[in-house]
Coordinates of C-alpha atoms and ligand atoms in Angstrom, one line a residue:
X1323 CA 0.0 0.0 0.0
X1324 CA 1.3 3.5 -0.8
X1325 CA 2.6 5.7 1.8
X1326 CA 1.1 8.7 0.7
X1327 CA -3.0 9.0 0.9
X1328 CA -4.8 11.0 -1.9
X1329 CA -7.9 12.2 -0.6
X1330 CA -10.5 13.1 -3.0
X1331 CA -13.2 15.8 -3.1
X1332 CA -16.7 14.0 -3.6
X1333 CA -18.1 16.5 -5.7
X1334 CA -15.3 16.5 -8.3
X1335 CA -13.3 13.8 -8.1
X1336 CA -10.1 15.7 -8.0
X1337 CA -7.6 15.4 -5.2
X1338 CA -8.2 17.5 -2.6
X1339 CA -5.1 16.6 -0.4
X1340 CA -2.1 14.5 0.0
X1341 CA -1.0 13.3 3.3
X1342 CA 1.1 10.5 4.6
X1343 CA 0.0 6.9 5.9
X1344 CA 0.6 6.0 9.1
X1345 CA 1.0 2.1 9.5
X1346 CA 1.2 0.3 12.6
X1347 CA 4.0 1.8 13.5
X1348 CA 2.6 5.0 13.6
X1349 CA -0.2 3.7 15.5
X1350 CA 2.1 2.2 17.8
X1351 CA 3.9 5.5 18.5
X1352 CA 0.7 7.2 19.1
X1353 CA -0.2 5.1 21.8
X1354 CA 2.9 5.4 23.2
X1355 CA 2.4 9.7 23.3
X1356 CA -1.3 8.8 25.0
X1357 CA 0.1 6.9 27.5
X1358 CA 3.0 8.8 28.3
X1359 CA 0.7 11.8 28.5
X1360 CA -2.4 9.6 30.6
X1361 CA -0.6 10.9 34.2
X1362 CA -0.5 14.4 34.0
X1363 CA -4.1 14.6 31.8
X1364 CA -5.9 12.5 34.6
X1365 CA -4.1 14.1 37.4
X1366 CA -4.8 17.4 36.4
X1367 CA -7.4 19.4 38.7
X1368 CA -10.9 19.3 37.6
X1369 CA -11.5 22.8 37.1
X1370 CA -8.3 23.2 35.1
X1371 CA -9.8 20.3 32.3
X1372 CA -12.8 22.0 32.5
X1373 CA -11.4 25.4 31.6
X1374 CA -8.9 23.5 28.9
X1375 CA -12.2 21.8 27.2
X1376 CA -13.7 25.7 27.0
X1377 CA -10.4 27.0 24.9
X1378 CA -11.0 24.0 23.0
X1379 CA -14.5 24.6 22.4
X1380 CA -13.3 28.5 21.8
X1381 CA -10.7 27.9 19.0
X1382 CA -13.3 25.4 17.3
X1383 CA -15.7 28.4 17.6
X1384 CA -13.4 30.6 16.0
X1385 CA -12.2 27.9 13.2
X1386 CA -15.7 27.2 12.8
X1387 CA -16.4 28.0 8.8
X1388 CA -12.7 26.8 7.8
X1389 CA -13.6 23.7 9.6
X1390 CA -16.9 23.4 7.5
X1391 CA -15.8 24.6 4.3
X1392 CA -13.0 21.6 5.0
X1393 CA -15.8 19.1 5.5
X1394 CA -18.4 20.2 3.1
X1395 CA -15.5 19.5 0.4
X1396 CA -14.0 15.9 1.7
X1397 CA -17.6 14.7 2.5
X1398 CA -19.6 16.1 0.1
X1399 CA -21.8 17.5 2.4
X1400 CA -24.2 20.5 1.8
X1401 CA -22.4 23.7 3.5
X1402 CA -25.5 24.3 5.8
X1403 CA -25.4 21.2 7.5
X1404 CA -21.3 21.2 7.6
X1405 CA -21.9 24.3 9.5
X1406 CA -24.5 22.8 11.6
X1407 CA -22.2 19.9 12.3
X1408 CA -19.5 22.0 13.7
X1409 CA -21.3 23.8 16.0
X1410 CA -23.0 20.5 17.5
X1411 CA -18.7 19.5 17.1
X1412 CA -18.2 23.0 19.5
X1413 CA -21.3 22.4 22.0
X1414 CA -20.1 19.0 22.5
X1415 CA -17.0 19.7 24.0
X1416 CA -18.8 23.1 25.8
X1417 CA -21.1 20.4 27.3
X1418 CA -18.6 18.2 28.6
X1419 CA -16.3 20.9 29.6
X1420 CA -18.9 20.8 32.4
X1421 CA -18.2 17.5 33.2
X1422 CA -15.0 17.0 35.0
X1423 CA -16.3 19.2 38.4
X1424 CA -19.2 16.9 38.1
X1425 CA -18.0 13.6 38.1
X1426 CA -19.9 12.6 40.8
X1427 CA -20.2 9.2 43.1
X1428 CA -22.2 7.5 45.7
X1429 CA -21.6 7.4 49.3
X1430 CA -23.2 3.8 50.6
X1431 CA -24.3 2.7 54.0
X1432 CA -22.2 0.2 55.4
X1433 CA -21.1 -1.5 58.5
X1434 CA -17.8 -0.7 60.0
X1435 CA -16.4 2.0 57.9
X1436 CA -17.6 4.4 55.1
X1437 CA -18.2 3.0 51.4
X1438 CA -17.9 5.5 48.3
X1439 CA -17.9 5.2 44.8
X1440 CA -15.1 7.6 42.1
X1441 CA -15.4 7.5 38.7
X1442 CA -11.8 6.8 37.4
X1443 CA -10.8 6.8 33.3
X1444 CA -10.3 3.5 31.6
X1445 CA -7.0 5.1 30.6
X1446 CA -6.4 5.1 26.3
X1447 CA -9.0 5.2 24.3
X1448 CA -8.6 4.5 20.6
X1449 CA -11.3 6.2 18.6
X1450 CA -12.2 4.9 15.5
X1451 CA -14.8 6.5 13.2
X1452 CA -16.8 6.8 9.7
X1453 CA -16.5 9.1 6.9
X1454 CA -20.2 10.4 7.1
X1455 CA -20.1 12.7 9.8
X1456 CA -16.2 12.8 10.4
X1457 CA -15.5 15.3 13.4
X1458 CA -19.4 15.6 14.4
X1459 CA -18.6 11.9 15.5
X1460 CA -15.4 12.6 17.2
X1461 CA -16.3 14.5 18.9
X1462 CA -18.9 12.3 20.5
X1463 CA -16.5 10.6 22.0
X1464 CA -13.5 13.0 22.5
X1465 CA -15.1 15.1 24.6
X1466 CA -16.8 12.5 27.1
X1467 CA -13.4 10.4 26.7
X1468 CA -11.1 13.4 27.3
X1469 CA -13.3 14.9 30.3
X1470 CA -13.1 11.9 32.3
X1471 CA -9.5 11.6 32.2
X1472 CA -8.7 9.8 29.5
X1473 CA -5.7 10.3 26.7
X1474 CA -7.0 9.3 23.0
X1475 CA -5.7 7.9 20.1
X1476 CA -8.3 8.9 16.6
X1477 CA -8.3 6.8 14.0
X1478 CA -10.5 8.8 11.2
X1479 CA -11.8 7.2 8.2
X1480 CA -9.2 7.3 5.0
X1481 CA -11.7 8.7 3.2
X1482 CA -12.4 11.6 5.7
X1483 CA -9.3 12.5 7.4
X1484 CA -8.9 16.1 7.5
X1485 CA -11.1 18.0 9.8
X1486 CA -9.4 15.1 12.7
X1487 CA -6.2 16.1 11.8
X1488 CA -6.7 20.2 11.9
X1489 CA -8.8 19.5 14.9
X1490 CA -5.5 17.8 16.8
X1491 CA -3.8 21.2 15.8
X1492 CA -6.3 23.3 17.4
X1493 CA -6.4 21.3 20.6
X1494 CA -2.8 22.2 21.1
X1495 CA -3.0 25.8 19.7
X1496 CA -6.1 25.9 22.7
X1497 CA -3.5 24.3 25.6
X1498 CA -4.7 20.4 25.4
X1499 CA -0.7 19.3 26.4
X1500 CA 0.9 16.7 23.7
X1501 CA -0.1 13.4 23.8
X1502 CA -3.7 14.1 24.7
X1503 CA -5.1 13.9 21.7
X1504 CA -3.5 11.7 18.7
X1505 CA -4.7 11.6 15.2
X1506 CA -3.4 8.5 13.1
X1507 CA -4.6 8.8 9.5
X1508 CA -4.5 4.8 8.2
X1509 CA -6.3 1.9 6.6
X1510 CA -8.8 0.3 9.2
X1511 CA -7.5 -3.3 8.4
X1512 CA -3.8 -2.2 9.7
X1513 CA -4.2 0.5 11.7
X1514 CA -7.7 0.2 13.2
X1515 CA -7.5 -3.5 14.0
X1516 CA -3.8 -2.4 15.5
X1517 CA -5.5 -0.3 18.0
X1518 CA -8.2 -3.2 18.7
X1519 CA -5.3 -5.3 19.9
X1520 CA -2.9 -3.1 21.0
X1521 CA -2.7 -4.6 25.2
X1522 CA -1.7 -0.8 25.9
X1523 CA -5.4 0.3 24.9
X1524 CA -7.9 0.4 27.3
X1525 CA -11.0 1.1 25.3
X1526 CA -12.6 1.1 22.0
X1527 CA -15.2 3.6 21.0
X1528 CA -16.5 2.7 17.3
X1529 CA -18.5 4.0 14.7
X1530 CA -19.0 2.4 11.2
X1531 CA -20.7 -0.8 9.8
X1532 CA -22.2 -3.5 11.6
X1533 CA -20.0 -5.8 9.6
X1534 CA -16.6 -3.9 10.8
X1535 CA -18.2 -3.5 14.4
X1536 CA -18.2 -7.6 14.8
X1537 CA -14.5 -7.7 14.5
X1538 CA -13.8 -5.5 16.1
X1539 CA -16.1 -6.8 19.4
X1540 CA -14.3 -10.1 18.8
X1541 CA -11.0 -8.9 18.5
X1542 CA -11.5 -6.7 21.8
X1543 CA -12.4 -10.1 23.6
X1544 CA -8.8 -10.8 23.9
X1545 CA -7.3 -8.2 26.1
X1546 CA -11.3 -7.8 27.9
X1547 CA -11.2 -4.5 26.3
X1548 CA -13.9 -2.3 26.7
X1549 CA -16.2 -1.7 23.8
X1550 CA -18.7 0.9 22.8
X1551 CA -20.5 0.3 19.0
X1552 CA -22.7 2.8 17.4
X1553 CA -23.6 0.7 14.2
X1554 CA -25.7 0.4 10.9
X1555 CA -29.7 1.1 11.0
X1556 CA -32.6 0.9 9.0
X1557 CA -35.2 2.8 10.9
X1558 CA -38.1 3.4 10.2
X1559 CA -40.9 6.7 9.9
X1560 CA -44.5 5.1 10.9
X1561 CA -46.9 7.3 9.0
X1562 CA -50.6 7.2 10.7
X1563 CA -53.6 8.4 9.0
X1564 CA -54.7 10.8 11.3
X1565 CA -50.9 12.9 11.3
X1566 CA -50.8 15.6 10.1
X1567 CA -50.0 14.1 6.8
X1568 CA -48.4 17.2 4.7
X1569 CA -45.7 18.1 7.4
X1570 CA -45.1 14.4 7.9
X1571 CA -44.6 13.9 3.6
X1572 CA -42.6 17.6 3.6
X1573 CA -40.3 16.2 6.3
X1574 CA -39.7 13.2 4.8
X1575 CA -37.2 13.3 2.1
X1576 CA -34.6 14.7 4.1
X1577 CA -35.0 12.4 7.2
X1578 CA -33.7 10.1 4.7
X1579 CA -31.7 11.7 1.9
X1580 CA -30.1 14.5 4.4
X1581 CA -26.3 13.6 4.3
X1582 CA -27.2 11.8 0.8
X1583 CA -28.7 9.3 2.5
X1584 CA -25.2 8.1 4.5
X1585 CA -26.8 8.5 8.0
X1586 CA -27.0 5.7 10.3
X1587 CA -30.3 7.3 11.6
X1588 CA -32.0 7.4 7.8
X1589 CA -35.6 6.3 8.3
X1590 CA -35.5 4.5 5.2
X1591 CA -38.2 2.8 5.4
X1592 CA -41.5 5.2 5.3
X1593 CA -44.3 3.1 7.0
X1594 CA -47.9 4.4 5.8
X1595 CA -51.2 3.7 7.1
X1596 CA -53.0 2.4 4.0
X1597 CA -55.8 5.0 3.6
X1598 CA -53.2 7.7 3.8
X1599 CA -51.0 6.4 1.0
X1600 CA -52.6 8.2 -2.1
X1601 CA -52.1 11.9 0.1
X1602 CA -49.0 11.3 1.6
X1603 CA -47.5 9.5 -1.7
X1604 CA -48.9 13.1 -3.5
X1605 CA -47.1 15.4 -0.8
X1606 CA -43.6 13.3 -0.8
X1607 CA -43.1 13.4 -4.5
X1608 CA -43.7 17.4 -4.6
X1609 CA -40.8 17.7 -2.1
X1610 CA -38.5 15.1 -3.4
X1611 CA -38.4 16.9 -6.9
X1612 CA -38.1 20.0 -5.3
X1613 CA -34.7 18.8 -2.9
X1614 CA -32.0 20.8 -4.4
X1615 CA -29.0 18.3 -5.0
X1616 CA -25.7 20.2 -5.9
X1617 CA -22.4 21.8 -5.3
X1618 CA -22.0 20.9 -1.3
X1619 CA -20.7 24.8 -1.2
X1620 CA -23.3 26.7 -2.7
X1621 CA -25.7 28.2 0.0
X1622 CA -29.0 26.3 -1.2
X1623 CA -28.0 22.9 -1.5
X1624 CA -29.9 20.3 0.6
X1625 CA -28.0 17.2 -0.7
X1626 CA -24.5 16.6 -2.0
X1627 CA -22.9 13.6 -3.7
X1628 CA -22.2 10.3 -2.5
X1629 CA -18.7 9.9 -0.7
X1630 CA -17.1 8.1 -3.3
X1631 CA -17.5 5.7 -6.4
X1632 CA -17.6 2.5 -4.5
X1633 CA -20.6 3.7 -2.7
X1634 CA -21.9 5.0 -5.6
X1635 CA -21.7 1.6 -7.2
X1636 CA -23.0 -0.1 -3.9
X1637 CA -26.3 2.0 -3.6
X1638 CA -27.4 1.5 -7.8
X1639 CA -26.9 -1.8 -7.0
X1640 CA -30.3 -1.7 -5.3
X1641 CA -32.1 0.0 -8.3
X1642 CA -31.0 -3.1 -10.2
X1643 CA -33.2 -5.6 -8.2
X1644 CA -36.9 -5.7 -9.3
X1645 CA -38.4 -3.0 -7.8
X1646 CA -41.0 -0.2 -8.5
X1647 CA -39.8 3.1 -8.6
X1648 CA -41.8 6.0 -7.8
X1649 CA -40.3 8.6 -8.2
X1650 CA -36.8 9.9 -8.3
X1651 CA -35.5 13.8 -7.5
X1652 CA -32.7 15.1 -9.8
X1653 CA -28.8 15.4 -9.8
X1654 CA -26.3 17.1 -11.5
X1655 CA -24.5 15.2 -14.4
X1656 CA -20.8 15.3 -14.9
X1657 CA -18.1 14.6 -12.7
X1658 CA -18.6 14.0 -9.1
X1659 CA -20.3 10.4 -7.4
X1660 CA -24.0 11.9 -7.7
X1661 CA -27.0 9.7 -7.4
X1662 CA -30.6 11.6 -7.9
X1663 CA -33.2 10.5 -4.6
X1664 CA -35.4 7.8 -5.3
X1665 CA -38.6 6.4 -3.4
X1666 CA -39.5 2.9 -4.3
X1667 CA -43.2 2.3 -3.5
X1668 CA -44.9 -0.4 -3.1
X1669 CA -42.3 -2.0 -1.0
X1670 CA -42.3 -5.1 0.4
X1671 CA -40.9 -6.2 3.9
X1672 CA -38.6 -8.8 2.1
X1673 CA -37.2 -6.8 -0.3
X1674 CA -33.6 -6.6 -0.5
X1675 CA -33.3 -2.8 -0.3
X1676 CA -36.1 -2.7 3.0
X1677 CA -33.7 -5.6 4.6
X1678 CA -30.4 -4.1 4.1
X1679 CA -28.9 -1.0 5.0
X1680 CA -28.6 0.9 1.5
X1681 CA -26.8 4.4 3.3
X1682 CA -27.6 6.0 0.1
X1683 CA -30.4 8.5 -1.2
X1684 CA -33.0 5.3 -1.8
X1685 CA -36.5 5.9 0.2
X1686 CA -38.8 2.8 0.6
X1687 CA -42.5 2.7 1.0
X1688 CA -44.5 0.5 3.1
X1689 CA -48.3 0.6 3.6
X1690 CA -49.4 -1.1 7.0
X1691 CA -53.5 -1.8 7.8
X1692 CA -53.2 -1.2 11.8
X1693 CA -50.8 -0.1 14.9
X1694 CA -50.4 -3.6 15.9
X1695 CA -48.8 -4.8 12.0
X1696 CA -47.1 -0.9 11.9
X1697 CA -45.4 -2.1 15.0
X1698 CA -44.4 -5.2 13.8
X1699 CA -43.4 -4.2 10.5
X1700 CA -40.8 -1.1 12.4
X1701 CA -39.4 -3.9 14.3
X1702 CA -38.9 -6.5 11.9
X1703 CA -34.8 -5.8 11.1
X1704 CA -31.7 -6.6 12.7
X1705 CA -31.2 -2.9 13.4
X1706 CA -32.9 -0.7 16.0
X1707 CA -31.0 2.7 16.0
X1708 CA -33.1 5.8 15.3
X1709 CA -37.1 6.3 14.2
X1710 CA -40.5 8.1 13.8
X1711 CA -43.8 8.4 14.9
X1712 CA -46.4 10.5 13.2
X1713 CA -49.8 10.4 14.6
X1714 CA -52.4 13.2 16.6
X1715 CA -53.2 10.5 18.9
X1716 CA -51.0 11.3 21.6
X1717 CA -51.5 7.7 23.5
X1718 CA -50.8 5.8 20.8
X1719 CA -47.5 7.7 19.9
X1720 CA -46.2 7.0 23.5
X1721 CA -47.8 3.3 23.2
X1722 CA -46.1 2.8 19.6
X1723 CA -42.5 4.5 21.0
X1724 CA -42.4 1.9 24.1
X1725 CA -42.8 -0.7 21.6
X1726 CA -40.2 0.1 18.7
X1727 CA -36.9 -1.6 19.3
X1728 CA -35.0 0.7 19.1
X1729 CA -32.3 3.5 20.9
X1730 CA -33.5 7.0 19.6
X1731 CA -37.3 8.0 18.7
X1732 CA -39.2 11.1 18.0
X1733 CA -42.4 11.6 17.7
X1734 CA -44.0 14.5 14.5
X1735 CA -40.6 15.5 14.1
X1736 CA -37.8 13.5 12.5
X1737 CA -34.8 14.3 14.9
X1738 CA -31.7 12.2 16.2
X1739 CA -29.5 13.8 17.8
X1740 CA -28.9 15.9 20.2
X1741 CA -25.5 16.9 22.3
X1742 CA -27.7 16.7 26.2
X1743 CA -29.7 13.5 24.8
X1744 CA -28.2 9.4 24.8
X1745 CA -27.6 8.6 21.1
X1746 CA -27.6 4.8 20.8
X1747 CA -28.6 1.4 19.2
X1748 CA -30.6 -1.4 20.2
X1749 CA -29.9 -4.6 18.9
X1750 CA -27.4 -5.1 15.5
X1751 CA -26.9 -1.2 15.9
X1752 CA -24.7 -1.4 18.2
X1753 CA -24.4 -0.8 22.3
X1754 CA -23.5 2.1 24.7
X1755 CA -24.4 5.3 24.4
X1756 CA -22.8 8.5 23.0
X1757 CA -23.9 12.1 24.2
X1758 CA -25.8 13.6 27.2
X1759 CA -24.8 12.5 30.7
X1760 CA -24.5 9.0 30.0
X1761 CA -21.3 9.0 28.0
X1762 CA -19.5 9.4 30.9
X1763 CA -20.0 6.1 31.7
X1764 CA -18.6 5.0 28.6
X1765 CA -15.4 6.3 29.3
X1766 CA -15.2 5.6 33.0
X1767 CA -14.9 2.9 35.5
X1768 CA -16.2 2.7 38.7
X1769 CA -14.4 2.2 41.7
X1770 CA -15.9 1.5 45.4
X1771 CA -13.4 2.3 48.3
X1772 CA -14.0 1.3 51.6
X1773 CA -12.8 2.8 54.7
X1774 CA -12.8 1.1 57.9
X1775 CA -13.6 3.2 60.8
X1776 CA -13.5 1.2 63.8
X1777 CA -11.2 1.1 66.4
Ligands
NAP300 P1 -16.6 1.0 8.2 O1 -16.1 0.4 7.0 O2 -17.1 0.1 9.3 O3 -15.5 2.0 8.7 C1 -15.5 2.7 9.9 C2 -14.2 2.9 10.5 O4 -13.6 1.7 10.8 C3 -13.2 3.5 9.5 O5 -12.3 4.4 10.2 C4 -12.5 2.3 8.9 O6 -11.2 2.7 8.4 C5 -12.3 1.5 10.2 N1 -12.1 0.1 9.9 C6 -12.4 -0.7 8.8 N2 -12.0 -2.0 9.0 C7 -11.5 -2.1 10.2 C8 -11.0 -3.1 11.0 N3 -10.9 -4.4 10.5 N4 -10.5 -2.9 12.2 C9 -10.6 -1.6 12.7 N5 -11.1 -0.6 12.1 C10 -11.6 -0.8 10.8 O7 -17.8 2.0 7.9 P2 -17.9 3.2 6.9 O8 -17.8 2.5 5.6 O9 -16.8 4.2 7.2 O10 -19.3 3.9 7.3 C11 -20.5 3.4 6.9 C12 -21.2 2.5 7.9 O11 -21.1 3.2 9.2 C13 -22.6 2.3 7.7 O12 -23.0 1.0 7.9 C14 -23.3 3.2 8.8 O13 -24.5 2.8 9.3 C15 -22.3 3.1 9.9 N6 -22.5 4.3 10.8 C16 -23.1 4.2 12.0 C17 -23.2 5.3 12.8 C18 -23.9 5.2 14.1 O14 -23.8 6.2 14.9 N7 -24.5 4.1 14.5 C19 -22.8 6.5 12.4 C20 -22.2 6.6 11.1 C21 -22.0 5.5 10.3 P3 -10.9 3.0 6.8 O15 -12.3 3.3 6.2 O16 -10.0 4.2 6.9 O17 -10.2 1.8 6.2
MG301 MG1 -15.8 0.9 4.9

């Protein structure tokens, strides 16, 4: 494999940068920096990590368009939501900048002594992540992982790696000392599954396929190394007849082709009550052909290109089944990995391209006759990540969420995430949970002390 990494610009194909490989060498060394750095990091007073994680969050503030405009181009992402994504990427580490003075534990009756509980870091954490939402989901984890204590070693996607490796510049620049925060830009075969089994590696928070997260749960077995996975989804957006069935149609397209469709939370499959199928089928298509697909930098775009042209290969694969088109939105011709939306409608629940995870701009349809076969419909797939729930009837929303398998749901609204709120997967979508208060204990273990008090 070459030592030097082209990365490419989505929407043109050109090369955007060229920046060295690491292999597991590299990877080896950066361990070595996180560890060597672990004493002083975790030692540190709590107020002064809290203040450090504010510069942090200040100089990402202040880099906060460069950052985006850097993203928008390696990703393909629309500007608007490049810009959206690092300011979640600046809140994050705001949010958990609060976290190191509030660590707390429990104090617990017992005879003979005093019992207590501290939170102490797992000690390195290698981070390894996707190439759909490259710092956004860094920062997930840096900021609960470096808050607790912890020293980290980020492995970005090839694909993706440049917003990880300005953002270890700026955490220096901001006061972070060396060795906190180590970027290693490599293959995932080498230098990923290097960090799995490096003995020297307390911790592995991962985000990517289900397929990738497997290994790397079986290759953490050996050391007992701790494992967080936020992986694949096929969620779904249950459509009622009595919702408010414009706003749920108008919403739609972009709860599944936002991101081009290469969102883990994509509620591709769009569950409709059968009487509402003609008047929500009507609303959708008005708003699919009006998405505006295009240059990721110009102001209006909605939707960008795909990442690249093995994923572009991967998603037309699924238009080459037998399957009934709907309708499809447009895209620009030319260079760049584009693919217009499509909805496919009737779908059926065995259908390839409802079963699998497509994480492309491809919508399927699904009509349902009742709650009870909307329910079981939602939760027939390995995956149980993100969802929807559109109805007036407030008891059966809350009846319908308790009953969807599944980590993350909303209810007349299509949102996932949120930096206060656990973001998480049942099932094949992984376990743990990123974001809110609950992160923390991802990235901690607990420790009881006991303290004998008798004479
Ligand atoms: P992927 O192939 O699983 O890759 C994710 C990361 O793992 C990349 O950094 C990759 O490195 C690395 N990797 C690959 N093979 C590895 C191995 N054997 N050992 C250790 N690391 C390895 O996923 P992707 O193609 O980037 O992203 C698409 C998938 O991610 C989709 O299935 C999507 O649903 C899922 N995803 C889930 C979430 C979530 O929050 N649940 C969020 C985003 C994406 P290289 O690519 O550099 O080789
Ligand atoms: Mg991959």
């Amino acid at each position: 494999m070459s030592s030097t990494l082209s990365v490419l610009e989505p929407a043109t194909e050109e090369v955007l940068a060229e920046i060295p490989r690491a292999g597991v060498e590299q990877v080896d060394e950066a361990v070595a920096a996180a560890t060597a750095a672990l004493p002083a990091w975790r030692a540190l007073d709590p107020g002064a990590r809290a203040r450090l994680l504010h510069a942090l969050a200040d100089n990402l503030a202040a880099h906060t368009e460069e950052l985006a405009v850097t993203e928008a181009r390696n990703a393909g992402k629309a500007i608007a939501d490049a810009r959206g994504e690092m300011q979640m990427v600046r809140d994050t580490f705001r949010y958990y900048a609060g976290a190191p003075e509030r660590l707390l534990g429990d104090t617990i009756p017992v005879a003979g002594g005093q019992a207590f509980t501290v939170r102490e870091p797992v000690g390195v954490v290698g981070l390894i992540t996707p190439w759909n939402f490259p710092l956004a989901i860094a920062a997930w984890k840096l900021g609960p992982a470096l808050a607790a204590g912890n020293t980290v070693v980020l492995k970005p996607a090839e694909l993706t790696p440049l917003t990880a490796l300005r953002f270890a510049e700026l955490a220096v620049e901001a006061g972070l000392p060396e060795g906190v925060v180590n970027v290693v830009v490599g293959p995932g075969s080498t230098c990923g599954a290097r960090l799995v089994e490096h003995p020297g590696v307390a911790k592995i928070a991962f985000t990517g396929s289900t397929e990738v997260g497997r290994s790397i749960a079986a290759g953490a077995a050996q050391t007992i190394k701790r494992v967080t996975l936020e992986l694949g989804g096929k969620s779904a957006n249950v459509v009622f007849a009595d919702a408010d069935l414009e706003a749920a149609a108008t919403a739609a397209p972009l709860a599944v082709f936002g991101n081009a469709g290469q969102d883990c939370c994509a509620r591709s499959r769009i569950l409709v009550q059968a009487e509402a199928m003609d008047e929500f089928m009507g609303h959708l298509e008005s708003a699919v052909r009006a998405l505006r697909v295009g240059d990721p930098l110009d102001e209006d775009t909605q939707m960008g290109p795909l990442i690249s042209a093995g994923q572009r290969e991967t998603v037309a694969s699924f238009l080459e089944d037998d399957v009934n088109v709907a309708f499809r939105g447009s895209a620009p011709e030319g260079p760049g990995f584009w693919f217009a939306p499509t909805v496919l409608c009737p779908a059926a629940p065995g259908d390839r391209a409802v079963r699998e995870e497509i994480f492309g701009p491809i919508a399927t349809v699904i009509p349902f006759r009742d709650e009870a076969e909307a329910i079981v419909l939602a939760n027939d797939t390995i995956y149980g990540l993100s969802g929807s729930i559109w109805t007036r009837d407030g008891a059966r929303a809350l009846r319908v969420a308790r009953a969807l398998q599944t980590g993350v749901l909303s209810i007349n609204s299509n949102s996932s995430v949120r930096v206060t709120t656990p973001f998480g997967g049942f099932k094949q979508s992984g376990y743990g949970r990123e974001l809110g208060p609950h992160a923390l204990d991802a990235y901690t273990e607990l420790k009881t002390i006991y303290y004998a008090t008798e004479e």
